[in-house]
PDB file of C-alpha atoms in Angstrom:
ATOM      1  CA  UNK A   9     -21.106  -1.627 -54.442  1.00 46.00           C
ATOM      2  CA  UNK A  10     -23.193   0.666 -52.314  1.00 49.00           C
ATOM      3  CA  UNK A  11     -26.384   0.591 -54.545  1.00 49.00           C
ATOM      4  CA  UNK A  12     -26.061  -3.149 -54.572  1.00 47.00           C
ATOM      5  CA  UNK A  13     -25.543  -3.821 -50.848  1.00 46.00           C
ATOM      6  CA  UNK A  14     -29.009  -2.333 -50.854  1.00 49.00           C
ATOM      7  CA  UNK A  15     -30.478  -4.099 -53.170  1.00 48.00           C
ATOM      8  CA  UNK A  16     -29.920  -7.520 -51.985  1.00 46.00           C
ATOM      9  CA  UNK A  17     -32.285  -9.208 -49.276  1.00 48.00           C
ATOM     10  CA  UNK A  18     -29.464  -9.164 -46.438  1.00 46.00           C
ATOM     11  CA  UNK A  19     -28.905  -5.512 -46.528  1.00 46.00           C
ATOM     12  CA  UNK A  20     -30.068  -4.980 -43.200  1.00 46.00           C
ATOM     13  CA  UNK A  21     -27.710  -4.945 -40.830  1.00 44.00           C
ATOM     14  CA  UNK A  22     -24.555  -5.583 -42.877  1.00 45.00           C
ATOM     15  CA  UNK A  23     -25.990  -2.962 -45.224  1.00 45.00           C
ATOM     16  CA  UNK A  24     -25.487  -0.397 -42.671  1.00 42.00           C
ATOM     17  CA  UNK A  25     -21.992  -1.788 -41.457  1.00 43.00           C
ATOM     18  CA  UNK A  26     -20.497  -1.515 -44.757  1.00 43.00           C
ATOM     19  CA  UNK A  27     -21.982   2.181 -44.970  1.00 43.00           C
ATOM     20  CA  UNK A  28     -19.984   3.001 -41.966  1.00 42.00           C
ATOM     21  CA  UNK A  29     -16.869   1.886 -42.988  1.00 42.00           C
ATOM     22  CA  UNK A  30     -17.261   3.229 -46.122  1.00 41.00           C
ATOM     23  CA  UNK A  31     -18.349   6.628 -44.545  1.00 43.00           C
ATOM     24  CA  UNK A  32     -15.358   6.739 -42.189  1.00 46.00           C
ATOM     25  CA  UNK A  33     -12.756   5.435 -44.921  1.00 46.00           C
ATOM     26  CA  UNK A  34      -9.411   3.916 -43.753  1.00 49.00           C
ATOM     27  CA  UNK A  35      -6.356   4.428 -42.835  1.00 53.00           C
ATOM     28  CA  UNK A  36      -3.352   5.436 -44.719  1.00 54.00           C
ATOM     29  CA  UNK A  37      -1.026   2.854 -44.277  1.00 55.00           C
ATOM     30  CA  UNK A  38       2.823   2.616 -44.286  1.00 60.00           C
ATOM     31  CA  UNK A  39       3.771   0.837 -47.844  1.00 59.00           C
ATOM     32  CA  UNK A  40       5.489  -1.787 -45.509  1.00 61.00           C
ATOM     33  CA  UNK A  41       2.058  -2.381 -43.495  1.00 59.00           C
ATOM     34  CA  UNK A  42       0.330  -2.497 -46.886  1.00 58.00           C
ATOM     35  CA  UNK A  43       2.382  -5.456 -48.011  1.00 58.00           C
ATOM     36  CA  UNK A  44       2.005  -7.224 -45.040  1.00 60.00           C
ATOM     37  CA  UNK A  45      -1.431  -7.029 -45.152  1.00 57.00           C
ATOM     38  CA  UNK A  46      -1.484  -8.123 -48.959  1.00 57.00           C
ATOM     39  CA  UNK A  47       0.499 -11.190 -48.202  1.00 59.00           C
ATOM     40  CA  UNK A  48      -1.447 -12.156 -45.436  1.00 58.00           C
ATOM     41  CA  UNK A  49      -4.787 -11.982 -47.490  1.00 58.00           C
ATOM     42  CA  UNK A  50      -6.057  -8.384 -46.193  1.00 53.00           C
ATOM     43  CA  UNK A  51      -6.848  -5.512 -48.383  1.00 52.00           C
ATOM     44  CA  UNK A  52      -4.043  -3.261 -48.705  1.00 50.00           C
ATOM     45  CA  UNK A  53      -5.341   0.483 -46.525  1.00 52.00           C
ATOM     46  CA  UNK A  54      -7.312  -2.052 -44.239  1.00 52.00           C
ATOM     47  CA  UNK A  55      -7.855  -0.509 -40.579  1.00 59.00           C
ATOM     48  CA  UNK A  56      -5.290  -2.403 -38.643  1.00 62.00           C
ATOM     49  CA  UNK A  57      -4.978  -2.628 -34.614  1.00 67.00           C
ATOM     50  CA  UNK A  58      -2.227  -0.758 -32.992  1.00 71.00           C
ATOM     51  CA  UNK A  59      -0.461  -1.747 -29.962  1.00 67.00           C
ATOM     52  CA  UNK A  60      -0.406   1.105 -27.414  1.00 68.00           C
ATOM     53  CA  UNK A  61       2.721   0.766 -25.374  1.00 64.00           C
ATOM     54  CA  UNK A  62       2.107   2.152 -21.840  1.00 59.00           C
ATOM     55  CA  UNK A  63       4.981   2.293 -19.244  1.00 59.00           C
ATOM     56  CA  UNK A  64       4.099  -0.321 -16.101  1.00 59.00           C
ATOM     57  CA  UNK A  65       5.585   1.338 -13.311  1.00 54.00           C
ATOM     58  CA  UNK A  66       7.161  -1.497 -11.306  1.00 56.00           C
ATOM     59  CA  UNK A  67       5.882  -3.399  -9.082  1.00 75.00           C
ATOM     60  CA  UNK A  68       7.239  -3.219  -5.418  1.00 82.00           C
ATOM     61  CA  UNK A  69       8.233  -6.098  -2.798  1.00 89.00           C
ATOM     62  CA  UNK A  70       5.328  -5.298  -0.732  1.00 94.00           C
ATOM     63  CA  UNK A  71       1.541  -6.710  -0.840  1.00 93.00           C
ATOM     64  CA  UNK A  72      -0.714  -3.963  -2.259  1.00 94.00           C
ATOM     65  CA  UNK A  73       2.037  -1.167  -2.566  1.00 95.00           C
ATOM     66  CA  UNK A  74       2.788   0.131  -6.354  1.00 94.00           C
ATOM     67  CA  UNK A  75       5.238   3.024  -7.165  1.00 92.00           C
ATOM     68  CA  UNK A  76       3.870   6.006  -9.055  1.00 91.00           C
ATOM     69  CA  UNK A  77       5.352   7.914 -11.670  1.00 91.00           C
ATOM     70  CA  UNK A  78       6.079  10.843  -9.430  1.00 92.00           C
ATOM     71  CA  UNK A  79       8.619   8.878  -6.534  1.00 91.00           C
ATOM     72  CA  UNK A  80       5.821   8.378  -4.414  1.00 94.00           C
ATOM     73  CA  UNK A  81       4.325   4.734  -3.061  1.00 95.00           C
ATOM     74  CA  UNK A  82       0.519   4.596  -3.258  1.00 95.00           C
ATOM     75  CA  UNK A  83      -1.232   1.500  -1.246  1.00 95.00           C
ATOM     76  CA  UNK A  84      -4.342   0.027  -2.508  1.00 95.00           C
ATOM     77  CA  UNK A  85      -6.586  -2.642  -0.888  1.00 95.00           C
ATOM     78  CA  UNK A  86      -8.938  -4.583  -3.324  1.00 94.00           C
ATOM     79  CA  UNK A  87     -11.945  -6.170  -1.140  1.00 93.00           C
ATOM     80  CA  UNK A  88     -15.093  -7.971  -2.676  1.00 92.00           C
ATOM     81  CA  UNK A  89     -15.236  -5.634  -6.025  1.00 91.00           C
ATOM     82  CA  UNK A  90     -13.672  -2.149  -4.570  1.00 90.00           C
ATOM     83  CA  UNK A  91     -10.738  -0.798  -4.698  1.00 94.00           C
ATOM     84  CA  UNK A  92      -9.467   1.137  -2.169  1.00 95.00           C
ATOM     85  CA  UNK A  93      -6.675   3.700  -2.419  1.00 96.00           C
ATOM     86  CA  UNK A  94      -5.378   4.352   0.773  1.00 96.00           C
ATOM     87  CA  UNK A  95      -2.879   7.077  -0.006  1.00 95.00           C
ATOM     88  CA  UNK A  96       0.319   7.799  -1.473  1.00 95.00           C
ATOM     89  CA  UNK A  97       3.488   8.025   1.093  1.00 95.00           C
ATOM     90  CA  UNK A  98       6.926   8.729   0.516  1.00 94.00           C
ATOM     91  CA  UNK A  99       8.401   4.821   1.307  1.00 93.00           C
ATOM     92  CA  UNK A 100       7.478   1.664   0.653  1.00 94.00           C
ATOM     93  CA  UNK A 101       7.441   0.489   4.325  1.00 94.00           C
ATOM     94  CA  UNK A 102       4.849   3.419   4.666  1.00 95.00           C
ATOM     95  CA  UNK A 103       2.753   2.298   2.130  1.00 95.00           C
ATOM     96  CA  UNK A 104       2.840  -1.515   3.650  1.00 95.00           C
ATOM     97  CA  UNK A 105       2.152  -0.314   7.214  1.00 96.00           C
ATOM     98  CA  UNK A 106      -0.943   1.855   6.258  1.00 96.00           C
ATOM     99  CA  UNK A 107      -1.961  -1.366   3.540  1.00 96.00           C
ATOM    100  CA  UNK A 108      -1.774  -4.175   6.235  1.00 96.00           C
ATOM    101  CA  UNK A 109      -4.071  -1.521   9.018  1.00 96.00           C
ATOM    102  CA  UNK A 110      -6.883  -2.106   6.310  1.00 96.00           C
ATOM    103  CA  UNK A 111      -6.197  -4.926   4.751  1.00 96.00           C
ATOM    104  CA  UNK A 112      -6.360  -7.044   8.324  1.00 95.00           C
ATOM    105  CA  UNK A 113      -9.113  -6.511  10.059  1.00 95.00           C
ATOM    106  CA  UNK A 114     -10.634  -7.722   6.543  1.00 94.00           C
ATOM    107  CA  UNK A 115      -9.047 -10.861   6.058  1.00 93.00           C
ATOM    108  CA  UNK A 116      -6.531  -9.851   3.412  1.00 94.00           C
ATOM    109  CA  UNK A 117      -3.090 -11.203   2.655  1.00 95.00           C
ATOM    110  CA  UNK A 118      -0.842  -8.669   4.534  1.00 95.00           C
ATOM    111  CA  UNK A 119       2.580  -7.742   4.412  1.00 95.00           C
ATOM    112  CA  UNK A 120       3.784  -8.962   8.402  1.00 94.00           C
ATOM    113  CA  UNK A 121       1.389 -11.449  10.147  1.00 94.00           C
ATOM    114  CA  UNK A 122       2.409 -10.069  13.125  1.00 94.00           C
ATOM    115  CA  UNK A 123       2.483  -6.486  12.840  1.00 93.00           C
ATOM    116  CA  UNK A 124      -1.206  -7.213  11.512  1.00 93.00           C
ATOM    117  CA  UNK A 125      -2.260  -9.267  14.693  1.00 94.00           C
ATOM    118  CA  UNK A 126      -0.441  -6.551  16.798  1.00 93.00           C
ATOM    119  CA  UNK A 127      -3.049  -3.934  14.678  1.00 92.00           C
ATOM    120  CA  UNK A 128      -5.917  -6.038  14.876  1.00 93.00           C
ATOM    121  CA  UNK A 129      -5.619  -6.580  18.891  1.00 93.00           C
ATOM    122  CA  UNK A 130      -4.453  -3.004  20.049  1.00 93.00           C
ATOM    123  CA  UNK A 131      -6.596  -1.005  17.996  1.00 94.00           C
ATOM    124  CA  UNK A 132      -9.749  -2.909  18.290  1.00 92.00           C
ATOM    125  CA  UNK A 133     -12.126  -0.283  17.815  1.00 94.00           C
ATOM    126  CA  UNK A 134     -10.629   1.327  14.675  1.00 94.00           C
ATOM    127  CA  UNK A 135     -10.761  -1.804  12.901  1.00 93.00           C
ATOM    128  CA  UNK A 136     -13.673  -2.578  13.661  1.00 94.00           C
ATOM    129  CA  UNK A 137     -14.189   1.326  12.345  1.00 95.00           C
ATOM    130  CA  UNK A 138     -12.500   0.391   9.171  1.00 95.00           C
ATOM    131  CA  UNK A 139     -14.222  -2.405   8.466  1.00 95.00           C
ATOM    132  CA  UNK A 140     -17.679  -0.691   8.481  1.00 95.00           C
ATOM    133  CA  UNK A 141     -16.391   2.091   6.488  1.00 95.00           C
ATOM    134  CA  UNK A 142     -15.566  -0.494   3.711  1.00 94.00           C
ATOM    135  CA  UNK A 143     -18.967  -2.246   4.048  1.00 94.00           C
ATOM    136  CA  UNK A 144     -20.700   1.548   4.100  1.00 94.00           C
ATOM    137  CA  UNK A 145     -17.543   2.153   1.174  1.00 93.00           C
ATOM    138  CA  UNK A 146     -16.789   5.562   2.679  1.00 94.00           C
ATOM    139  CA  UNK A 147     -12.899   5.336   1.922  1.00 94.00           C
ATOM    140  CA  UNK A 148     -12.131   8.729   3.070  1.00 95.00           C
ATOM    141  CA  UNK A 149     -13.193   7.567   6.421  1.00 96.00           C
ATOM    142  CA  UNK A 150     -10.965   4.192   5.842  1.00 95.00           C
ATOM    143  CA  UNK A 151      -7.995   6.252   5.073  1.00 96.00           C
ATOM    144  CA  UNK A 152      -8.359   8.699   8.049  1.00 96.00           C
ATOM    145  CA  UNK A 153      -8.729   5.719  10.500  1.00 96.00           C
ATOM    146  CA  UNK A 154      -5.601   4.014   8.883  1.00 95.00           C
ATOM    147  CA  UNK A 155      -3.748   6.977   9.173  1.00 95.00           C
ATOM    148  CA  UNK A 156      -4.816   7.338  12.417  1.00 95.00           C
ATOM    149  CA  UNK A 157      -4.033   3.319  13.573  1.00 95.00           C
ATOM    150  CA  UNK A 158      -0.537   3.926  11.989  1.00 94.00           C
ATOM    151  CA  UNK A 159       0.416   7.122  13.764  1.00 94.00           C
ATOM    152  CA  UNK A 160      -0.413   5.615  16.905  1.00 94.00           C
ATOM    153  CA  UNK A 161       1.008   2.171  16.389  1.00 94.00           C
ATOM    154  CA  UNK A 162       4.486   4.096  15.503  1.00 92.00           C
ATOM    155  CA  UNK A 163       4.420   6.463  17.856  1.00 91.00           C
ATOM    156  CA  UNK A 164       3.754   2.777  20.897  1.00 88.00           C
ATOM    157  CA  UNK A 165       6.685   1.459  18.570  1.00 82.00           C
ATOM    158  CA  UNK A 166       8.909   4.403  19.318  1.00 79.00           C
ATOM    159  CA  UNK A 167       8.527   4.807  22.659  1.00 69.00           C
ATOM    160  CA  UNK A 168       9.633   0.892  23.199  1.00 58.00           C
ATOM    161  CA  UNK A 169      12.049   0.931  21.073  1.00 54.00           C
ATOM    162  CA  UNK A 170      13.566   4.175  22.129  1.00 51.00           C
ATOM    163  CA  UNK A 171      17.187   3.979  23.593  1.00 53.00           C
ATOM    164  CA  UNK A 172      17.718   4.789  27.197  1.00 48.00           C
ATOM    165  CA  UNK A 173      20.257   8.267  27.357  1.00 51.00           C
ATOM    166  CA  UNK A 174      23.399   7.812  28.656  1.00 49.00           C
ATOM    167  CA  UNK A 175      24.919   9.969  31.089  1.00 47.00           C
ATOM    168  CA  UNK A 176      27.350  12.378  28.615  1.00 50.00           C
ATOM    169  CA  UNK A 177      29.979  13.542  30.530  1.00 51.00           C
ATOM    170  CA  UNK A 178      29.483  17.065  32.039  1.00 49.00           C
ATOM    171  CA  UNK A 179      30.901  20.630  29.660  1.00 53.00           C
ATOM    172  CA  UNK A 180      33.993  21.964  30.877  1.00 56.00           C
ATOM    173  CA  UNK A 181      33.161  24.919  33.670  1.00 54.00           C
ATOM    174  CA  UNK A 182      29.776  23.701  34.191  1.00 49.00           C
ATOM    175  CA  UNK A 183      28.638  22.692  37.791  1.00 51.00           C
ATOM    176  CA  UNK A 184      27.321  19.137  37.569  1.00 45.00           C
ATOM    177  CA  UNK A 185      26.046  17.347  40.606  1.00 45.00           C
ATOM    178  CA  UNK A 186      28.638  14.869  41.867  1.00 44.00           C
ATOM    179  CA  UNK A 187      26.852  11.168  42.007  1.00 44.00           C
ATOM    180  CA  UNK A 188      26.690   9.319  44.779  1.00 42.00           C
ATOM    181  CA  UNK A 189      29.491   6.829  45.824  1.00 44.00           C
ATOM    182  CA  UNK A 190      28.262   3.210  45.121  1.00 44.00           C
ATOM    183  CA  UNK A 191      28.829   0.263  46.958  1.00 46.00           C
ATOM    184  CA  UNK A 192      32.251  -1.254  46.628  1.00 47.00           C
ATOM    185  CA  UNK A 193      31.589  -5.424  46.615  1.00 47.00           C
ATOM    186  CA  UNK A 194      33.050  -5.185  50.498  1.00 47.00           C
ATOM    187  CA  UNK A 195      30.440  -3.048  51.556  1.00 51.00           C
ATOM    188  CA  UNK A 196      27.919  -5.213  49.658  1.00 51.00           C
ATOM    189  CA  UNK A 197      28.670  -8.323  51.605  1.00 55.00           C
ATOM    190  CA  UNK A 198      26.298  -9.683  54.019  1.00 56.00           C
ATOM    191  CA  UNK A 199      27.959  -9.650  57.414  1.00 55.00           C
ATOM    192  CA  UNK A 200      29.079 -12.349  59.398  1.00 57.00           C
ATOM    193  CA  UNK A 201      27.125 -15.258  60.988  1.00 58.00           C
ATOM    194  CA  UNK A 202      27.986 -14.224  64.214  1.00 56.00           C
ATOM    195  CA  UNK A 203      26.832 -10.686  64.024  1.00 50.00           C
ATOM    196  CA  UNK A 204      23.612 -11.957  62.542  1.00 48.00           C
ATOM    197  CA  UNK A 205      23.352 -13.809  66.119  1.00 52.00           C
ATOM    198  CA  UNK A 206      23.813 -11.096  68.232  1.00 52.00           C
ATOM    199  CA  UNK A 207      21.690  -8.948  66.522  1.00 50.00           C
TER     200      UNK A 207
END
């Protein structure tokens, strides 16, 4: 077969094909996988394709958040042929928050329209930031700046948010200042017309 491969005028190119696969043999097959390929018309010890099966970690709620394999949530903007990993944080929320900083001052879908408008308007300058990191694609710059856009946008969302203390009544033996006496709703009254006139 070899010596006559050669000797006939298309040897060229399938010539050297059939070398090759002769060089680099086949596969041992399974007797089951040698049937099936004799019933379907292949040559039994054919190469076959095999199927790799790779576990897809699942996907998560949020836009441009994926879970990895080791618990952690890492966020990933794709813009105009690059893909940009943000980081990897330890919730999902985390992972939208720091994917909506970049992904709005570009245009992207986000996670929460508003949170992203909120972004895009209080941190003007480090979007603006971001988005010439991405067109000069230095992403360790556009993950500094979102980290930077997040901790300040939760740290504003803290301090709003934050409860007012209540008074807790004082420890036993402890001297606490006694508050002053409030108006009763007599006291608050305005007084009378008539004193109004003489005043």
């Amino acid at each position: 077969l070899h010596a006559s491969l050669h000797a006939s005028p298309l040897a060229g190119r399938m010539g050297t094909e059939v070398e090759s696969d002769i060089e680099l043999g086949s596969r041992p097959q399974s007797p089951t996988a040698a049937a099936a390929a004799a019933a379907a018309g292949g040559v039994a010890g054919a190469h076959t394709a095999r199927k790799i099966r790779t576990t897809r970690q699942p996907k998560s709620a949020y836009v441009g958040v994926s879970s990895r394999s080791d618990g952690k949530y890492k966020a990933v903007v794709v813009f105009q042929g690059q893909s940009i990993f943000i980081g990897a944080f330890g919730s999902e929320a985390e992972a939208a928050l720091h994917y909506d900083a970049v992904a709005a001052p570009l245009g992207k879908r986000v996670n929460d329209d508003d949170r992203a408008r909120v972004l895009c308007e209080r941190f003007g300058t480090e979007t603006n930031a971001i988005i010439a990191a991405v067109r000069d694609v230095d992403h360790a710059l556009v993950r500094t700046l979102a980290k930077v856009v997040c901790t300040r946008y939760c740290a504003e969302a803290c301090v709003h948010t934050r409860p007012i203390p209540s008074a807790a009544p004082p420890a036993a033996g402890s001297t606490a200042p006694v508050p002053l006496q409030t108006q009763t709703q007599a006291d608050a009254q305005p007084p009378p017309p008539a004193a109004a006139q003489r005043l």
